[in-house]
Coordinates of C-alpha atoms in Angstrom, one line a residue:
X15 CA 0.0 0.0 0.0
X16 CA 3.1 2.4 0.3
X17 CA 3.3 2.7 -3.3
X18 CA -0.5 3.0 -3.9
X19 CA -0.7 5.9 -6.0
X20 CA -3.2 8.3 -4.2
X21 CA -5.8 10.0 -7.0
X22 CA -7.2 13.2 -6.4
X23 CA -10.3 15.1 -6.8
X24 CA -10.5 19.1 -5.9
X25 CA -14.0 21.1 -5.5
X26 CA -13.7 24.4 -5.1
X27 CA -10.7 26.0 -8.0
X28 CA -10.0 29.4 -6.3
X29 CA -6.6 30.8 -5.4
X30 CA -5.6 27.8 -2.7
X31 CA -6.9 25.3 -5.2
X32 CA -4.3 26.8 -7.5
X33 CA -1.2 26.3 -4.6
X34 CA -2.9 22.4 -3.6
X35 CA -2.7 21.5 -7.5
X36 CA 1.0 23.3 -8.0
X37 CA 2.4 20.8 -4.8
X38 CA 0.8 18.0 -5.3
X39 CA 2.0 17.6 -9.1
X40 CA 5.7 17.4 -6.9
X41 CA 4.4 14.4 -4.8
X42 CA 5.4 10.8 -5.8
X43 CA 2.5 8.6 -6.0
X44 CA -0.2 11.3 -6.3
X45 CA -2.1 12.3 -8.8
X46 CA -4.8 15.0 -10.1
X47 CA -7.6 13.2 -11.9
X48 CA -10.6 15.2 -11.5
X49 CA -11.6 18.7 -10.6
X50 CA -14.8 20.5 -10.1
X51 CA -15.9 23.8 -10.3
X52 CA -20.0 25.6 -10.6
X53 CA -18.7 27.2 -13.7
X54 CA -17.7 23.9 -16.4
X55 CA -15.3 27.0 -18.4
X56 CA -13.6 27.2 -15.3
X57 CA -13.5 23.5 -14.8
X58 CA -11.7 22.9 -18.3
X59 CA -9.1 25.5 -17.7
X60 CA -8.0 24.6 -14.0
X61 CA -7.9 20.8 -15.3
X62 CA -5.9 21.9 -18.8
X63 CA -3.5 23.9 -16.3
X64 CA -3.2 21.4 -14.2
X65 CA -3.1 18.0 -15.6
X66 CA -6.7 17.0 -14.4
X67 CA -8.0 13.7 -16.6
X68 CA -11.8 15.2 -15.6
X69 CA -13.5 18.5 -15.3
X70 CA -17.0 18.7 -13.7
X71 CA -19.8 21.5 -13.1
X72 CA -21.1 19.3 -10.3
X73 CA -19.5 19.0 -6.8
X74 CA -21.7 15.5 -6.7
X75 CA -20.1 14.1 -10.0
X76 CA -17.2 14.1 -8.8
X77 CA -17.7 12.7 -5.2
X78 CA -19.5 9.8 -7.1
X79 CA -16.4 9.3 -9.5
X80 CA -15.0 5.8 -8.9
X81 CA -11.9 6.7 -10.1
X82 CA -11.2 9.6 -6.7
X83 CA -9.6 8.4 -3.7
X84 CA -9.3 11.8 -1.5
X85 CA -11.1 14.9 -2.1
X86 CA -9.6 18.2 -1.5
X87 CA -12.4 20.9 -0.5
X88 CA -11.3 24.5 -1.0
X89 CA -14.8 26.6 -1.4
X90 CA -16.0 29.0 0.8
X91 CA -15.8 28.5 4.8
X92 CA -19.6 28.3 5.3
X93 CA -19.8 25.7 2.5
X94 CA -17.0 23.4 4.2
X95 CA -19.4 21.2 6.0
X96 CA -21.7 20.8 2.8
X97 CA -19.4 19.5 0.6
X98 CA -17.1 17.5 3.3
X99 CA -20.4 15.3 3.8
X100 CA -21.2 14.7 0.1
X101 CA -17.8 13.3 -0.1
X102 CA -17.6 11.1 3.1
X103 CA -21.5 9.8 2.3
X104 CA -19.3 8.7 -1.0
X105 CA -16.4 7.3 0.8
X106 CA -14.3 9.8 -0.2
X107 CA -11.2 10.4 2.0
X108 CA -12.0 14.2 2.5
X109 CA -8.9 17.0 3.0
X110 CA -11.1 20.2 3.8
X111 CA -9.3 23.9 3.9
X112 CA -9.5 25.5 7.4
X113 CA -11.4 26.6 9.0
X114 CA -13.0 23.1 9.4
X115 CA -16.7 25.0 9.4
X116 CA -18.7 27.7 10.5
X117 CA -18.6 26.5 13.9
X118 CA -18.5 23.6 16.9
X119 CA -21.8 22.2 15.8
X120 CA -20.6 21.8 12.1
X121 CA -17.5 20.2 13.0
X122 CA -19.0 18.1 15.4
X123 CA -21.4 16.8 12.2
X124 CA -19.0 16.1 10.0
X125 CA -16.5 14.3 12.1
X126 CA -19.7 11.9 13.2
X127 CA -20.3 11.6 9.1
X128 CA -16.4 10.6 9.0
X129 CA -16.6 8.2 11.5
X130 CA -20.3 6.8 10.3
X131 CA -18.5 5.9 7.0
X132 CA -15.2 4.6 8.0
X133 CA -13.7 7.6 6.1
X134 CA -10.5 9.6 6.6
X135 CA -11.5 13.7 7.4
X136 CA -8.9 15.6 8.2
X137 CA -8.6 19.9 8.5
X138 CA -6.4 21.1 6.0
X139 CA -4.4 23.7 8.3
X140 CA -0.8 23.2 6.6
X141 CA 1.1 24.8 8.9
X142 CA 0.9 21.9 11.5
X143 CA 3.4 20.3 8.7
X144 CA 5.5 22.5 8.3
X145 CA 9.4 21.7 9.3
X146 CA 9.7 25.3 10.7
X147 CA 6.9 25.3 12.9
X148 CA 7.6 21.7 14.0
X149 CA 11.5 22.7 15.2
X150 CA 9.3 25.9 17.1
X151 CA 6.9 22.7 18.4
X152 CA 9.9 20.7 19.3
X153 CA 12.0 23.7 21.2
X154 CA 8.6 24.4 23.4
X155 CA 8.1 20.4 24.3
X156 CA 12.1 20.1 25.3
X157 CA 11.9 23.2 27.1
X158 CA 15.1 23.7 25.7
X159 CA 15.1 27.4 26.9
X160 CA 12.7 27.0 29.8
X161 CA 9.2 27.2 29.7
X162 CA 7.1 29.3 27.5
X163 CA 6.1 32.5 29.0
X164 CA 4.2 34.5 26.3
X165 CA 3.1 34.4 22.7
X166 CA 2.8 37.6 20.2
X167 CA 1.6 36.3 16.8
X168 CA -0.3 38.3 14.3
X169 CA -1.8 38.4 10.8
X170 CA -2.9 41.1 8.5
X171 CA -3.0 42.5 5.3
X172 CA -5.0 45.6 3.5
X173 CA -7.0 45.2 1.2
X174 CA -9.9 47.6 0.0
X175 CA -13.7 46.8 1.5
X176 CA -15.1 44.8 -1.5
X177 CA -18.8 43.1 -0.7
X178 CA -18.2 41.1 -3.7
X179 CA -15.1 39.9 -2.6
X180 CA -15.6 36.4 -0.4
X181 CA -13.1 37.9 2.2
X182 CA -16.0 40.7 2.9
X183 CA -18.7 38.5 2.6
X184 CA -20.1 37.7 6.6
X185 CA -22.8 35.0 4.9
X186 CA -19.8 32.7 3.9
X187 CA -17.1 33.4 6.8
X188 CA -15.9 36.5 5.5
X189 CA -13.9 39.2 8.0
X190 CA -10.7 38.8 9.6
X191 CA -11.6 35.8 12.1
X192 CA -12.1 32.9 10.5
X193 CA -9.9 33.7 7.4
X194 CA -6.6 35.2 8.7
X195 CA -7.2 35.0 12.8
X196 CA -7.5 31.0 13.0
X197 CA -3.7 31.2 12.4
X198 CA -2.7 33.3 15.3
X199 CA -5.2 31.7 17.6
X200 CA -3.6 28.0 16.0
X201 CA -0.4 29.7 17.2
X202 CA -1.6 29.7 20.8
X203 CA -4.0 26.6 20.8
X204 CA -1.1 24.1 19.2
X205 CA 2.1 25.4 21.6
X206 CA 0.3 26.4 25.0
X207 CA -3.4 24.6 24.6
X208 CA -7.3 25.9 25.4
X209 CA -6.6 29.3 27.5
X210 CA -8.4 29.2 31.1
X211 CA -9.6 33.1 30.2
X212 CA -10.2 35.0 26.8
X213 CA -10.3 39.0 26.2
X214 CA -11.3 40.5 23.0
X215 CA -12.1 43.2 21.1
X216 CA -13.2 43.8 17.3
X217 CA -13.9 46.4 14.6
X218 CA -16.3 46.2 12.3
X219 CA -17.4 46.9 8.5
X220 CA -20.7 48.1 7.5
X221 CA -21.5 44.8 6.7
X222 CA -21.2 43.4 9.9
X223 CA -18.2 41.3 8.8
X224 CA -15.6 42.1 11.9
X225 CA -12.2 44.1 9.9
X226 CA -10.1 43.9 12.6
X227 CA -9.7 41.5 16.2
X228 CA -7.6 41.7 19.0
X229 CA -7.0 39.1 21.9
X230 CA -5.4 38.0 24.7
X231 CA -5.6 34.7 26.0
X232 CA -4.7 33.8 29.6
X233 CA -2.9 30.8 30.9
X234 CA -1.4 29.9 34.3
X235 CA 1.9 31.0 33.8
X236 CA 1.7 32.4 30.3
X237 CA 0.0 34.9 28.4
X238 CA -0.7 34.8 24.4
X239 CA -1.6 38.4 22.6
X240 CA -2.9 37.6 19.2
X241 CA -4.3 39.9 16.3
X242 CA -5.7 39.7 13.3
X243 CA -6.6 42.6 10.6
X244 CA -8.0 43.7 6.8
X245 CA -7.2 47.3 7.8
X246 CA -3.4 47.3 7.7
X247 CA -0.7 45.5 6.8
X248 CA 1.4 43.9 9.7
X249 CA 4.6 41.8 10.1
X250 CA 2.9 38.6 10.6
X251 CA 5.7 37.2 13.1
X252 CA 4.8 34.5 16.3
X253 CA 7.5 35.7 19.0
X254 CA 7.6 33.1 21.6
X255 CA 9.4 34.2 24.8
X256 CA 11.1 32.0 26.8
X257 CA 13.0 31.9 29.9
X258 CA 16.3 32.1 28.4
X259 CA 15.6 32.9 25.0
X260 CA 13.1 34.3 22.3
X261 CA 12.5 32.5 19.5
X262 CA 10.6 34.3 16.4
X263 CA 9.2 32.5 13.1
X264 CA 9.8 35.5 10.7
X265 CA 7.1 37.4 8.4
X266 CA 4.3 35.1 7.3
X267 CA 4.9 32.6 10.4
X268 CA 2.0 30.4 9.1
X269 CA 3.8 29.6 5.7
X270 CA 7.3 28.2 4.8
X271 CA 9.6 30.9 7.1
X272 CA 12.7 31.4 8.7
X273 CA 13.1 30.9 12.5
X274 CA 15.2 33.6 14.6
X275 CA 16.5 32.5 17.9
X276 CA 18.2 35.6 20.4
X277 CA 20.0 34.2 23.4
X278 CA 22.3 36.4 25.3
X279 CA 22.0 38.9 23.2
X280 CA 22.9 36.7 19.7
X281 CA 21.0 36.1 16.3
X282 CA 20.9 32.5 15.0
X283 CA 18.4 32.5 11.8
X284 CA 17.8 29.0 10.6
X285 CA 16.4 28.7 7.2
X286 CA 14.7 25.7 6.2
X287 CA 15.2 25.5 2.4
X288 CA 11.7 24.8 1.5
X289 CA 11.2 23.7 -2.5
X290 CA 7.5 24.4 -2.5
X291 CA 4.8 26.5 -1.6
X292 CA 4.1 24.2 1.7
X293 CA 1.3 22.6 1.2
X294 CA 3.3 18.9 0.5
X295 CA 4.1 18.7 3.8
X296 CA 0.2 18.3 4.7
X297 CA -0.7 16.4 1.5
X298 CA 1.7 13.7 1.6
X299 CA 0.8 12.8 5.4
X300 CA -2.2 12.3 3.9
X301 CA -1.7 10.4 1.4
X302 CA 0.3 8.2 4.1
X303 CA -2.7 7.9 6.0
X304 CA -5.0 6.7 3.2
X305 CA -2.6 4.2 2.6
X306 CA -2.1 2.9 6.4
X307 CA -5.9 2.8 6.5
X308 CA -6.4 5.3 9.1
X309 CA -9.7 7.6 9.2
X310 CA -8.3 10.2 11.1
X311 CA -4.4 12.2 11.9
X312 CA -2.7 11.8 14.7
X313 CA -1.3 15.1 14.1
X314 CA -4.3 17.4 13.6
X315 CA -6.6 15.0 15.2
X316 CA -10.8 15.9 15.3
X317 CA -10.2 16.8 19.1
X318 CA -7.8 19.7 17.9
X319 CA -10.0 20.8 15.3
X320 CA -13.2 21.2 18.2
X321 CA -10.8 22.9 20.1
X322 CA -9.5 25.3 17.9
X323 CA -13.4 25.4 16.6
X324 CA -14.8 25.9 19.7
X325 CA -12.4 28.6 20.1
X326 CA -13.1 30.8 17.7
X327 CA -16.5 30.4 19.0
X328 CA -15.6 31.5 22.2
X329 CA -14.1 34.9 20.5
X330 CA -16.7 35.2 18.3
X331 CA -19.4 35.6 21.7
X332 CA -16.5 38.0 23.5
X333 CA -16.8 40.3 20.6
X334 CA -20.7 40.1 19.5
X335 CA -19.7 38.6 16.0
X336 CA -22.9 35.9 14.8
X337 CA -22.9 34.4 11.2

């Protein structure tokens, strides 16, 4: 089963579909075979560019194709659950872009579908694989430079307030939150766990969709400040402070990065010579999965994804922010 080449399928053929599709043509033993899009023009030219033997208009053609082993799902957040579903109900091993749903309930659905069926689900938050974060992972569980005593992580970016835009859009996820602010609140959740206490504070567009949130989580002996923006564009850094040292994951922490450690006053910066855009890393402990038979990752496992669900939840109340 090592060897089993792993064939794909892909609903949803927006920019991240794009970045899957580029990585996984790098993977041994993987394999595009069919893509599916609402719009059959767009279909053709995402499977032209990217190798795809099949290209549907229907999500439900291609979760029925006998030919699809694992289905990546990259469409809007509010349509996550939806589509994971259609493909688990078709045995479909199911790789589905974060943020897992809208919230706890949805989660809580699809992982019963998953484990109903005897079919692989898994949350598609790559940075969990990624060999930078994991020597960041690795330094906090050694306590190599004591124990972790506070977390600054933050992501934004402009852009201009555009209500066709499906970042703007509250009715499908849209705002800061649950696109860009899952990553610093994965920051905190994956190296110090569920905080015991949550402040928060948001801004808002005229939409309702929240344009900027700030946070701080409390811990026993730590403290985690988190942030995440559309107004403005902002370093993007996780600065973990140690006892005896600070160790930073450089600009755009949450993809392939550099890590900076400063101990007595000295810079070390390790690079990590990534090849691709990042999203291997994730894919092909997938594809190891599908092929040891397991239905779900004992790296982002369903109990991380509630938790990090229910947390955004728990932010979401703080600030007054309801889909």
């Amino acid at each position: 089963m090592e060897n089993k080449t792993i064939k794909w399928g892909i609903i949803g053929l927006g920019k991240i579909a794009n970045k899957f599709a580029t990585d996984l043509a790098t993977i041994e033993d993987a394999e595009l075979v069919a893509v599916a899009s609402r719009s059959q023009e767009n279909a053709n030219d995402f499977a032209k560019k990217y190798n795809s033997k099949k290209a549907y208009n229907s999500y439900e053609e291609l979760a029925k194709d006998p030919d699809v082993d694992a289905v990546y799902i990259a469409t809007p957040h509010s349509f996550h659950k939806e589509h994971s579903i259609l493909c688990l109900q078709n045995k479909k091993a199911v790789l589905c872009e974060k943020p897992f749903a809208m919230n706890l309930q949805d989660v809580t659905e699809m992982i019963a579908v998953a484990k109903e069926n005897n079919t692989l689900l898994m949350e598609a938050l790559w940075t969990y694989f990624l060999p930078h974060y994991n020597f960041v992972l690795e330094i906090i569980q050694q306590e190599k430079f004591g124990k972790l005593q506070e977390l600054q992580a933050d992501f934004g970016f402009y852009t201009p307030y555009n209500t066709d835009s499906r970042v703007f859009k509250k009715e499908v996820g849209g705002g800061s939150l649950l696109d860009i602010g899952i990553y610093p609140i994965f920051a905190a959740l994956s190296t110090l766990g569920k905080p015991k206490n949550i402040k928060a504070e948001a801004t808002f567009f005229e939409n309702g969709a929240d344009s900027s949130c700030s946070m701080i989580f409390e811990y026993e002996n730590a403290k985690a400040h988190l942030k995440s923006t559309l107004l403005e564009n902002t370093p993007t850094e996780a600065i973990y402070t140690f006892e005896k040292a600070v160790v930073k994951i450089n600009t755009k922490f949450h993809e392939p990065s550099t890590v900076t450690i400063i101990k007595n006053n000295k810079e070390e910066t390790i690079d990590f010579g990534y090849e691709t855009i990042g999203y291997s890393y994730e894919t092909e402990h997938f594809n190891h999965l599908i092929r040891n038979n397991k239905k779900e990752s004992n790296i982002m496992t369903f109990e991380f994804s509630k938790d990090l669900m229910q947390t955004l939840d728990d932010v979401r109340k703080v600030i007054g922010l309801e889909y």
